[in-house]
């Protein structure tokens, strides 16, 4: 695996074991620092003087490792994407339930408000009826008082 300098130093400070497969990395060249952005001079000199077979073998191994790393990164990114999709699906389901529950509560409250408005209207109607009866009785009482006073 390839690590940045900081993570590589931290990972291999304690023990020389591959973090992916737990293989012991005790060989002199099992763990090396590599500049992933080498300067032109280094690129010109790194394989200079080697036989073509060595250059091809080194290049072939480098390409194989690069292919492996690229595959590992792709596999990891697919895993991350899958986990993210699963989490999004779970969150969507949760919030759909929250919305459904909230809509149900809103509907219930609207029905309660409607019932209370109807109840209030009924009470106002009864109040007005009782008020009219009271006013009618008051008028009758006044008439009786007036007629009682006039007959004396």
PDB file of C-alpha atoms in Angstrom:
ATOM      1  CA  UNK A   1       0.000   0.000   0.000  1.00  0.00           C
ATOM      2  CA  UNK A   2       1.019   3.589  -0.465  1.00  0.00           C
ATOM      3  CA  UNK A   3       0.758   6.035   2.408  1.00  0.00           C
ATOM      4  CA  UNK A   4       1.456   9.718   2.714  1.00  0.00           C
ATOM      5  CA  UNK A   5       4.607  10.456   4.711  1.00  0.00           C
ATOM      6  CA  UNK A   6       2.678  11.275   7.901  1.00  0.00           C
ATOM      7  CA  UNK A   7       0.452   8.162   7.839  1.00  0.00           C
ATOM      8  CA  UNK A   8       3.331   5.899   6.766  1.00  0.00           C
ATOM      9  CA  UNK A   9       5.512   7.122   9.618  1.00  0.00           C
ATOM     10  CA  UNK A  10       2.695   6.618  12.136  1.00  0.00           C
ATOM     11  CA  UNK A  11       1.705   3.193  10.748  1.00  0.00           C
ATOM     12  CA  UNK A  12       5.205   1.731  10.681  1.00  0.00           C
ATOM     13  CA  UNK A  13       6.549   3.412  13.824  1.00  0.00           C
ATOM     14  CA  UNK A  14       5.230   0.626  16.068  1.00  0.00           C
ATOM     15  CA  UNK A  15       5.667  -2.477  13.917  1.00  0.00           C
ATOM     16  CA  UNK A  16       6.480  -3.423  10.362  1.00  0.00           C
ATOM     17  CA  UNK A  17       3.281  -5.263   9.474  1.00  0.00           C
ATOM     18  CA  UNK A  18       1.102  -4.651   6.428  1.00  0.00           C
ATOM     19  CA  UNK A  19      -2.097  -2.944   7.616  1.00  0.00           C
ATOM     20  CA  UNK A  20      -4.110  -4.641   4.858  1.00  0.00           C
ATOM     21  CA  UNK A  21      -2.993  -8.290   5.167  1.00  0.00           C
ATOM     22  CA  UNK A  22      -0.880  -8.411   8.379  1.00  0.00           C
ATOM     23  CA  UNK A  23       2.182  -9.729   6.499  1.00  0.00           C
ATOM     24  CA  UNK A  24       5.443  -9.192   8.363  1.00  0.00           C
ATOM     25  CA  UNK A  25       7.517  -6.530   6.577  1.00  0.00           C
ATOM     26  CA  UNK A  26      10.959  -7.261   8.008  1.00  0.00           C
ATOM     27  CA  UNK A  27      12.955  -7.134   4.761  1.00  0.00           C
ATOM     28  CA  UNK A  28      15.245  -4.189   4.044  1.00  0.00           C
ATOM     29  CA  UNK A  29      13.191  -3.104   1.000  1.00  0.00           C
ATOM     30  CA  UNK A  30       9.729  -4.176   2.231  1.00  0.00           C
ATOM     31  CA  UNK A  31       8.945  -0.589   3.274  1.00  0.00           C
ATOM     32  CA  UNK A  32      10.493   2.311   1.379  1.00  0.00           C
ATOM     33  CA  UNK A  33       9.753   5.982   0.908  1.00  0.00           C
ATOM     34  CA  UNK A  34       8.904   6.893  -2.667  1.00  0.00           C
ATOM     35  CA  UNK A  35       8.481  10.340  -4.157  1.00  0.00           C
ATOM     36  CA  UNK A  36       5.219  10.176  -6.110  1.00  0.00           C
ATOM     37  CA  UNK A  37       6.116  13.349  -7.987  1.00  0.00           C
ATOM     38  CA  UNK A  38       9.744  12.794  -8.941  1.00  0.00           C
ATOM     39  CA  UNK A  39      11.720  15.533 -10.642  1.00  0.00           C
ATOM     40  CA  UNK A  40      12.846  15.116 -14.253  1.00  0.00           C
ATOM     41  CA  UNK A  41      16.474  14.522 -13.267  1.00  0.00           C
ATOM     42  CA  UNK A  42      15.458  11.546 -11.075  1.00  0.00           C
ATOM     43  CA  UNK A  43      13.305  10.080 -13.866  1.00  0.00           C
ATOM     44  CA  UNK A  44      16.259  10.368 -16.251  1.00  0.00           C
ATOM     45  CA  UNK A  45      18.695   8.638 -13.907  1.00  0.00           C
ATOM     46  CA  UNK A  46      16.738   6.053 -11.896  1.00  0.00           C
ATOM     47  CA  UNK A  47      17.118   3.224 -14.438  1.00  0.00           C
ATOM     48  CA  UNK A  48      20.084   4.594 -16.334  1.00  0.00           C
ATOM     49  CA  UNK A  49      22.690   1.976 -17.126  1.00  0.00           C
ATOM     50  CA  UNK A  50      20.382  -0.994 -16.462  1.00  0.00           C
ATOM     51  CA  UNK A  51      19.947  -3.775 -19.007  1.00  0.00           C
ATOM     52  CA  UNK A  52      16.689  -3.645 -20.994  1.00  0.00           C
ATOM     53  CA  UNK A  53      15.495  -6.856 -19.240  1.00  0.00           C
ATOM     54  CA  UNK A  54      15.917  -5.204 -15.822  1.00  0.00           C
ATOM     55  CA  UNK A  55      14.204  -2.019 -17.018  1.00  0.00           C
ATOM     56  CA  UNK A  56      11.278  -4.075 -18.389  1.00  0.00           C
ATOM     57  CA  UNK A  57      11.038  -6.170 -15.211  1.00  0.00           C
ATOM     58  CA  UNK A  58      11.089  -3.083 -12.977  1.00  0.00           C
ATOM     59  CA  UNK A  59       8.549  -1.345 -15.211  1.00  0.00           C
ATOM     60  CA  UNK A  60       6.340  -4.437 -15.295  1.00  0.00           C
ATOM     61  CA  UNK A  61       6.395  -4.753 -11.498  1.00  0.00           C
ATOM     62  CA  UNK A  62       5.737  -1.040 -11.093  1.00  0.00           C
ATOM     63  CA  UNK A  63       2.758  -1.252 -13.453  1.00  0.00           C
ATOM     64  CA  UNK A  64       1.466  -4.361 -11.653  1.00  0.00           C
ATOM     65  CA  UNK A  65       1.707  -2.575  -8.307  1.00  0.00           C
ATOM     66  CA  UNK A  66       0.042   0.541  -9.729  1.00  0.00           C
ATOM     67  CA  UNK A  67      -2.760  -1.647 -11.154  1.00  0.00           C
ATOM     68  CA  UNK A  68      -3.159  -3.355  -7.765  1.00  0.00           C
ATOM     69  CA  UNK A  69      -3.271  -0.021  -5.918  1.00  0.00           C
ATOM     70  CA  UNK A  70      -5.753   1.405  -8.430  1.00  0.00           C
ATOM     71  CA  UNK A  71      -7.952  -1.670  -8.014  1.00  0.00           C
ATOM     72  CA  UNK A  72      -7.730  -1.406  -4.222  1.00  0.00           C
ATOM     73  CA  UNK A  73      -8.665   2.279  -4.335  1.00  0.00           C
ATOM     74  CA  UNK A  74     -11.577   1.564  -6.665  1.00  0.00           C
ATOM     75  CA  UNK A  75     -12.778  -1.275  -4.429  1.00  0.00           C
ATOM     76  CA  UNK A  76     -12.538   0.985  -1.385  1.00  0.00           C
ATOM     77  CA  UNK A  77     -14.381   3.833  -3.137  1.00  0.00           C
ATOM     78  CA  UNK A  78     -17.126   1.398  -4.215  1.00  0.00           C
ATOM     79  CA  UNK A  79     -17.403   0.236  -0.599  1.00  0.00           C
ATOM     80  CA  UNK A  80     -17.625   3.838   0.621  1.00  0.00           C
ATOM     81  CA  UNK A  81     -20.234   4.624  -2.047  1.00  0.00           C
ATOM     82  CA  UNK A  82     -22.287   1.547  -1.111  1.00  0.00           C
ATOM     83  CA  UNK A  83     -22.178   2.421   2.590  1.00  0.00           C
ATOM     84  CA  UNK A  84     -23.136   6.018   1.796  1.00  0.00           C
ATOM     85  CA  UNK A  85     -26.064   4.858  -0.336  1.00  0.00           C
ATOM     86  CA  UNK A  86     -27.203   2.528   2.461  1.00  0.00           C
ATOM     87  CA  UNK A  87     -27.011   5.358   4.978  1.00  0.00           C
ATOM     88  CA  UNK A  88     -28.910   7.689   2.635  1.00  0.00           C
ATOM     89  CA  UNK A  89     -31.594   5.023   2.140  1.00  0.00           C
ATOM     90  CA  UNK A  90     -31.903   4.557   5.912  1.00  0.00           C
ATOM     91  CA  UNK A  91     -32.119   8.308   6.449  1.00  0.00           C
ATOM     92  CA  UNK A  92     -34.742   8.646   3.696  1.00  0.00           C
ATOM     93  CA  UNK A  93     -36.830   5.894   5.292  1.00  0.00           C
ATOM     94  CA  UNK A  94     -36.478   7.475   8.722  1.00  0.00           C
ATOM     95  CA  UNK A  95     -37.459  10.931   7.516  1.00  0.00           C
ATOM     96  CA  UNK A  96     -40.337   9.530   5.449  1.00  0.00           C
ATOM     97  CA  UNK A  97     -41.621   7.972   8.685  1.00  0.00           C
ATOM     98  CA  UNK A  98     -41.127  11.277  10.522  1.00  0.00           C
ATOM     99  CA  UNK A  99     -42.993  13.132   7.769  1.00  0.00           C
ATOM    100  CA  UNK A 100     -45.816  10.562   7.753  1.00  0.00           C
ATOM    101  CA  UNK A 101     -46.118  10.784  11.555  1.00  0.00           C
ATOM    102  CA  UNK A 102     -46.039  14.589  11.438  1.00  0.00           C
ATOM    103  CA  UNK A 103     -48.658  14.683   8.673  1.00  0.00           C
ATOM    104  CA  UNK A 104     -50.830  12.319  10.703  1.00  0.00           C
ATOM    105  CA  UNK A 105     -50.493  14.555  13.770  1.00  0.00           C
ATOM    106  CA  UNK A 106     -51.285  17.639  11.674  1.00  0.00           C
ATOM    107  CA  UNK A 107     -54.367  15.926  10.262  1.00  0.00           C
ATOM    108  CA  UNK A 108     -55.492  14.947  13.764  1.00  0.00           C
ATOM    109  CA  UNK A 109     -54.963  18.510  15.022  1.00  0.00           C
ATOM    110  CA  UNK A 110     -56.864  19.938  12.035  1.00  0.00           C
ATOM    111  CA  UNK A 111     -59.768  17.609  12.826  1.00  0.00           C
ATOM    112  CA  UNK A 112     -59.662  18.658  16.479  1.00  0.00           C
ATOM    113  CA  UNK A 113     -59.635  22.330  15.468  1.00  0.00           C
ATOM    114  CA  UNK A 114     -62.563  21.735  13.113  1.00  0.00           C
ATOM    115  CA  UNK A 115     -64.474  19.967  15.886  1.00  0.00           C
ATOM    116  CA  UNK A 116     -63.749  22.801  18.337  1.00  0.00           C
ATOM    117  CA  UNK A 117     -64.847  25.416  15.788  1.00  0.00           C
ATOM    118  CA  UNK A 118     -68.112  23.509  15.263  1.00  0.00           C
ATOM    119  CA  UNK A 119     -68.542  23.180  19.024  1.00  0.00           C
ATOM    120  CA  UNK A 120     -67.901  26.923  19.433  1.00  0.00           C
ATOM    121  CA  UNK A 121     -70.456  27.740  16.731  1.00  0.00           C
ATOM    122  CA  UNK A 122     -73.012  25.487  18.443  1.00  0.00           C
ATOM    123  CA  UNK A 123     -72.304  27.196  21.780  1.00  0.00           C
ATOM    124  CA  UNK A 124     -72.668  30.638  20.174  1.00  0.00           C
ATOM    125  CA  UNK A 125     -75.968  29.557  18.646  1.00  0.00           C
ATOM    126  CA  UNK A 126     -77.224  28.248  22.005  1.00  0.00           C
ATOM    127  CA  UNK A 127     -75.963  31.417  23.675  1.00  0.00           C
ATOM    128  CA  UNK A 128     -77.877  33.566  21.186  1.00  0.00           C
ATOM    129  CA  UNK A 129     -81.020  31.448  21.631  1.00  0.00           C
ATOM    130  CA  UNK A 130     -80.795  31.719  25.428  1.00  0.00           C
ATOM    131  CA  UNK A 131     -80.077  35.449  25.116  1.00  0.00           C
ATOM    132  CA  UNK A 132     -83.152  35.914  22.900  1.00  0.00           C
ATOM    133  CA  UNK A 133     -85.291  33.977  25.381  1.00  0.00           C
ATOM    134  CA  UNK A 134     -83.904  36.089  28.224  1.00  0.00           C
ATOM    135  CA  UNK A 135     -84.599  39.294  26.323  1.00  0.00           C
ATOM    136  CA  UNK A 136     -88.097  38.053  25.485  1.00  0.00           C
ATOM    137  CA  UNK A 137     -88.740  37.174  29.146  1.00  0.00           C
ATOM    138  CA  UNK A 138     -87.326  40.556  30.184  1.00  0.00           C
ATOM    139  CA  UNK A 139     -89.706  42.331  27.783  1.00  0.00           C
ATOM    140  CA  UNK A 140     -92.612  40.272  29.089  1.00  0.00           C
ATOM    141  CA  UNK A 141     -91.573  41.084  32.648  1.00  0.00           C
ATOM    142  CA  UNK A 142     -91.366  44.786  31.827  1.00  0.00           C
ATOM    143  CA  UNK A 143     -94.804  44.632  30.194  1.00  0.00           C
ATOM    144  CA  UNK A 144     -96.183  42.939  33.273  1.00  0.00           C
ATOM    145  CA  UNK A 145     -94.564  45.551  35.496  1.00  0.00           C
ATOM    146  CA  UNK A 146     -95.895  48.373  33.360  1.00  0.00           C
ATOM    147  CA  UNK A 147     -99.369  46.855  33.215  1.00  0.00           C
ATOM    148  CA  UNK A 148     -99.229  46.119  36.976  1.00  0.00           C
ATOM    149  CA  UNK A 149     -98.263  49.731  37.679  1.00  0.00           C
ATOM    150  CA  UNK A 150    -100.935  51.113  35.361  1.00  0.00           C
ATOM    151  CA  UNK A 151    -103.674  49.022  36.957  1.00  0.00           C
ATOM    152  CA  UNK A 152    -102.974  50.445  40.399  1.00  0.00           C
TER     153      UNK A 152
END
